[in-house]
PDB file of C-alpha atoms in Angstrom:
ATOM      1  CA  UNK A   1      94.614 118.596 124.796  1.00 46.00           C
ATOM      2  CA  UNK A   2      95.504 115.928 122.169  1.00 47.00           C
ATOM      3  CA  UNK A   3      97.806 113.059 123.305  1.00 51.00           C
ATOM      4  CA  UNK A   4     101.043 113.465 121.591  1.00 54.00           C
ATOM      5  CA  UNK A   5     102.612 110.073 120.015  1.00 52.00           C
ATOM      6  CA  UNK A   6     106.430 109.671 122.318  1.00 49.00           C
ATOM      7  CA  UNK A   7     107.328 108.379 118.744  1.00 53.00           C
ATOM      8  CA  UNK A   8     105.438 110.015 115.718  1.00 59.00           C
ATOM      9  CA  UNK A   9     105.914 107.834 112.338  1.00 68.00           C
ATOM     10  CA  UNK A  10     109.068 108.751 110.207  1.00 82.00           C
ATOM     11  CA  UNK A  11     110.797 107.573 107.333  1.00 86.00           C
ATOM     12  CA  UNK A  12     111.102 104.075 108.606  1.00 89.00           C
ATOM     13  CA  UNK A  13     107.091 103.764 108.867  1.00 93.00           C
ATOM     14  CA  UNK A  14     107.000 104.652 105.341  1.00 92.00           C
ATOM     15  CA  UNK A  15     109.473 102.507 103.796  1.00 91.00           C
ATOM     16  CA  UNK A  16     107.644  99.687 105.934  1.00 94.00           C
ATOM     17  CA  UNK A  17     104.104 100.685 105.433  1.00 96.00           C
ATOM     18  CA  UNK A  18     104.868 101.069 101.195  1.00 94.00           C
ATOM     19  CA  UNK A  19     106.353  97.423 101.589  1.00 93.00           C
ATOM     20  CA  UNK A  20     103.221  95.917 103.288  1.00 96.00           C
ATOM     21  CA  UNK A  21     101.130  97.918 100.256  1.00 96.00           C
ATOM     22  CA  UNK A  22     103.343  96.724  97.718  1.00 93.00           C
ATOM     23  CA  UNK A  23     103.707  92.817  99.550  1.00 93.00           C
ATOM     24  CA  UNK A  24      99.519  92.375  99.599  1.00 94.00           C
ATOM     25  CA  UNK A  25      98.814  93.841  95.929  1.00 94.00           C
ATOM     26  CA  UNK A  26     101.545  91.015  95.027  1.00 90.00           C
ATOM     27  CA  UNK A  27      99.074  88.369  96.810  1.00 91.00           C
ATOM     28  CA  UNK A  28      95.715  90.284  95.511  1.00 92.00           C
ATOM     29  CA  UNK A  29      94.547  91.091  98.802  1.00 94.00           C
ATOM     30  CA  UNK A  30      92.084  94.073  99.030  1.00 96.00           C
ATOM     31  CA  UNK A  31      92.959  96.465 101.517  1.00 96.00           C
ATOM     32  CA  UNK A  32      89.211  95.732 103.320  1.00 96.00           C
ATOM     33  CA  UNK A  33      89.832  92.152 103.173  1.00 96.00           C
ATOM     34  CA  UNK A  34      93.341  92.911 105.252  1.00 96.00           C
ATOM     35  CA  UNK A  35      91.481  94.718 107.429  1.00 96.00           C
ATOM     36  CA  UNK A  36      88.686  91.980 107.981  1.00 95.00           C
ATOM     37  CA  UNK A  37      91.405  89.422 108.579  1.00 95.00           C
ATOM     38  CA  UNK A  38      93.434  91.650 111.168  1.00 95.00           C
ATOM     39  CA  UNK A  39      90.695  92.863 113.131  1.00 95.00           C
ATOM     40  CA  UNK A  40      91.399  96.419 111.897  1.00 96.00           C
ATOM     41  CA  UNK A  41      89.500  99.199 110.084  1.00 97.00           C
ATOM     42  CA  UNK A  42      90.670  99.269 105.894  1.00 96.00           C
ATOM     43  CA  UNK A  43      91.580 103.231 107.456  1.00 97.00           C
ATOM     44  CA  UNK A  44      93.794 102.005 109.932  1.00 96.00           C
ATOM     45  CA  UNK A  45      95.563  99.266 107.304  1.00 96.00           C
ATOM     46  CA  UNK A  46      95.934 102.573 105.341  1.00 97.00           C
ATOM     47  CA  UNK A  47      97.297 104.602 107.767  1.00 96.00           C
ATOM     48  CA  UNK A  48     100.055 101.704 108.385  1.00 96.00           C
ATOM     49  CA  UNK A  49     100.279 101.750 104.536  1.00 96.00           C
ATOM     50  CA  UNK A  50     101.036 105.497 103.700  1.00 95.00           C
ATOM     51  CA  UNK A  51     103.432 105.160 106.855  1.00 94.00           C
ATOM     52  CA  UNK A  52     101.292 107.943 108.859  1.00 93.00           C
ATOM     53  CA  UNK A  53     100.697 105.376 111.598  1.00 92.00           C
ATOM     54  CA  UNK A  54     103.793 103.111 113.313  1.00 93.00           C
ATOM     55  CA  UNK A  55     102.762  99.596 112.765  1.00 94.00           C
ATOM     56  CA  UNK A  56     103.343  97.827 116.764  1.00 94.00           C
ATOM     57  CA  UNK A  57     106.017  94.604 116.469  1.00 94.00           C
ATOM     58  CA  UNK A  58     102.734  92.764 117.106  1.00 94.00           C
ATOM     59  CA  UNK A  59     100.772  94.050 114.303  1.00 95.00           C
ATOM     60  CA  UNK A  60     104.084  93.575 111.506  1.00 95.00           C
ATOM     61  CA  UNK A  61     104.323  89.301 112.404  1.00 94.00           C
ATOM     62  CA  UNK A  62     100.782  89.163 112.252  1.00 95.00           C
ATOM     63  CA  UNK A  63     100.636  90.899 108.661  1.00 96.00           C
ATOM     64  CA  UNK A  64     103.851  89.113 107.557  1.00 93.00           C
ATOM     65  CA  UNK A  65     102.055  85.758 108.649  1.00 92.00           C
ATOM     66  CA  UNK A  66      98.916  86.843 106.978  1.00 93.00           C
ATOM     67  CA  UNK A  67     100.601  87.482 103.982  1.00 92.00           C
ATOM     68  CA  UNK A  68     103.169  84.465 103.845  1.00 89.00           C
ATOM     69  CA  UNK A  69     106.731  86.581 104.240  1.00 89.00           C
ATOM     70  CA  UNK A  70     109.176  87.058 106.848  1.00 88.00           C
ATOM     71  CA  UNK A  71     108.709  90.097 108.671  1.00 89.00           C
ATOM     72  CA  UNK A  72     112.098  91.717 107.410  1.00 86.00           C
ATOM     73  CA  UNK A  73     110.603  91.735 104.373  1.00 88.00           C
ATOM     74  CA  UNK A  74     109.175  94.837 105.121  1.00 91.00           C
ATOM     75  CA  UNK A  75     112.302  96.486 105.893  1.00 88.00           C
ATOM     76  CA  UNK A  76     113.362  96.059 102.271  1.00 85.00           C
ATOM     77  CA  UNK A  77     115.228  99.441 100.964  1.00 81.00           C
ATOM     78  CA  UNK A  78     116.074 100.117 104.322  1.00 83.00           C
ATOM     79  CA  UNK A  79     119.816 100.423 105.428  1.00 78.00           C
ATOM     80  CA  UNK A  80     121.380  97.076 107.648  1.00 73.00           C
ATOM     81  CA  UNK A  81     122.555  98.675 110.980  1.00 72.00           C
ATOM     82  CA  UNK A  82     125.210  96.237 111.126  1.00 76.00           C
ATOM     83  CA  UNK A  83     126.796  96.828 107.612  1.00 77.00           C
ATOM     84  CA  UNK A  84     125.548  99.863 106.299  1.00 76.00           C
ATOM     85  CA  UNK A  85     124.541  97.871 103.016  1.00 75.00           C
ATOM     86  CA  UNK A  86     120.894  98.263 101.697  1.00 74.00           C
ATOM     87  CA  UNK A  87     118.561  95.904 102.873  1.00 72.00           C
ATOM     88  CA  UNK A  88     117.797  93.318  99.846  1.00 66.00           C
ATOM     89  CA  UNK A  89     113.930  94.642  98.058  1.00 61.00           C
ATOM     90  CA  UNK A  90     111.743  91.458  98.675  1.00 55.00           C
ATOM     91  CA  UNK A  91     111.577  88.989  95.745  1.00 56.00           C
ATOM     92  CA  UNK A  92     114.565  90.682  94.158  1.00 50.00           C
ATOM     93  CA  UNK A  93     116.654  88.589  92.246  1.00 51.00           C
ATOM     94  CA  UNK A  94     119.465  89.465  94.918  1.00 50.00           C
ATOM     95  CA  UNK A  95     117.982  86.891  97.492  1.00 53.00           C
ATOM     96  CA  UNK A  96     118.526  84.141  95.215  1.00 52.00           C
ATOM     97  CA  UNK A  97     122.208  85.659  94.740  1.00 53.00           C
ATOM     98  CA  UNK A  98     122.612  85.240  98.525  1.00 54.00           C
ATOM     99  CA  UNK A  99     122.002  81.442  98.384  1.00 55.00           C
ATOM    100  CA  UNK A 100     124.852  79.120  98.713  1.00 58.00           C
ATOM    101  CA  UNK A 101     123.966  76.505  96.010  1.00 55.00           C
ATOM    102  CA  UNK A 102     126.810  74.163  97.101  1.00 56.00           C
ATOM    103  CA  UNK A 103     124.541  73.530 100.455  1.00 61.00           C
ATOM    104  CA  UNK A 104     121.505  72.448  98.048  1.00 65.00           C
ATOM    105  CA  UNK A 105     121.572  69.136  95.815  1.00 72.00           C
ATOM    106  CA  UNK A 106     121.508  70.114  91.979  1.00 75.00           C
ATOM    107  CA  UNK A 107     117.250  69.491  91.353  1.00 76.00           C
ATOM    108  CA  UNK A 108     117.052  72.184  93.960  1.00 77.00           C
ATOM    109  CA  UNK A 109     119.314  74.475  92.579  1.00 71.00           C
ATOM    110  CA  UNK A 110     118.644  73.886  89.128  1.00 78.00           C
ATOM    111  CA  UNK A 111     115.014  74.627  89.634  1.00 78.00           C
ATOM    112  CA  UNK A 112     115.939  78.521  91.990  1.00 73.00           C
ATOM    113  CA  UNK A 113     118.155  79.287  88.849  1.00 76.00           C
ATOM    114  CA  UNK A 114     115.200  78.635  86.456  1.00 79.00           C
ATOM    115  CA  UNK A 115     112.779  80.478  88.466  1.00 75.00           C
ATOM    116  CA  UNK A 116     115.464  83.333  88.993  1.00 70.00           C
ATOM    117  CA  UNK A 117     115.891  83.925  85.172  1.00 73.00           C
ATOM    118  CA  UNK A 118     112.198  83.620  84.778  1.00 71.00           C
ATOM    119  CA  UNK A 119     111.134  86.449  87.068  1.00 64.00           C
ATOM    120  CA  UNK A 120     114.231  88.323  86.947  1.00 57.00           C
TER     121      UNK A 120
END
């Protein structure tokens, strides 16, 4: 008889695994080339990206250091237990919105707003 996973993928896995897909096409990374530099199969980095297979707490920091993001980045479009609110989508203009420019000296600032409006 099959072993049965305690905790089968959900909804979560997906919003995470379409995060990592849509994180590494941002950085050009092949899906292979993922794979090569994680020590997984491409089918397993596909599995993690459709969401069919939970990706371990180990597995999500070593992607998210692979490809250069915090590791709540993937939780993007996800609900914040805490206040209910939707988690910020990664490289959405909202993060910048979340910065307190008073705490950065006005060439920083400047430059955020610039790049804000640019990719907004």
């Amino acid at each position: 008889m099959p072993k049965k996973n305690a905790f089968p993928a959900g909804e979560i896995d997906v919003v995470i695994g379409r995060n990592i897909r849509s994180i590494r096409k941002d950085r050009h990374l092949a899906t292979q080339d993922m794979a090569n530099l994680l020590g997984k199969t491409a089918q397993q980095c596909q599995l993690y990206e459709l969401g069919h297979t939970r990706v371990s707490a180990h597995a999500l920091k070593r992607i998210a250091n692979l490809l250069r993001v915090p590791a709540t980045a993937f939780f993007a479009g996800l609900d914040d237990p805490v206040t209910n609110e939707p988690i910020p989508v990664y490289g959405s203009k909202e993060l910048f919105l979340k910065l307190d420019m008073a705490l950065l000296d006005a060439e920083t600032a400047s430059l955020i707003e610039k790049l804000a409006k640019k990719f907004a």
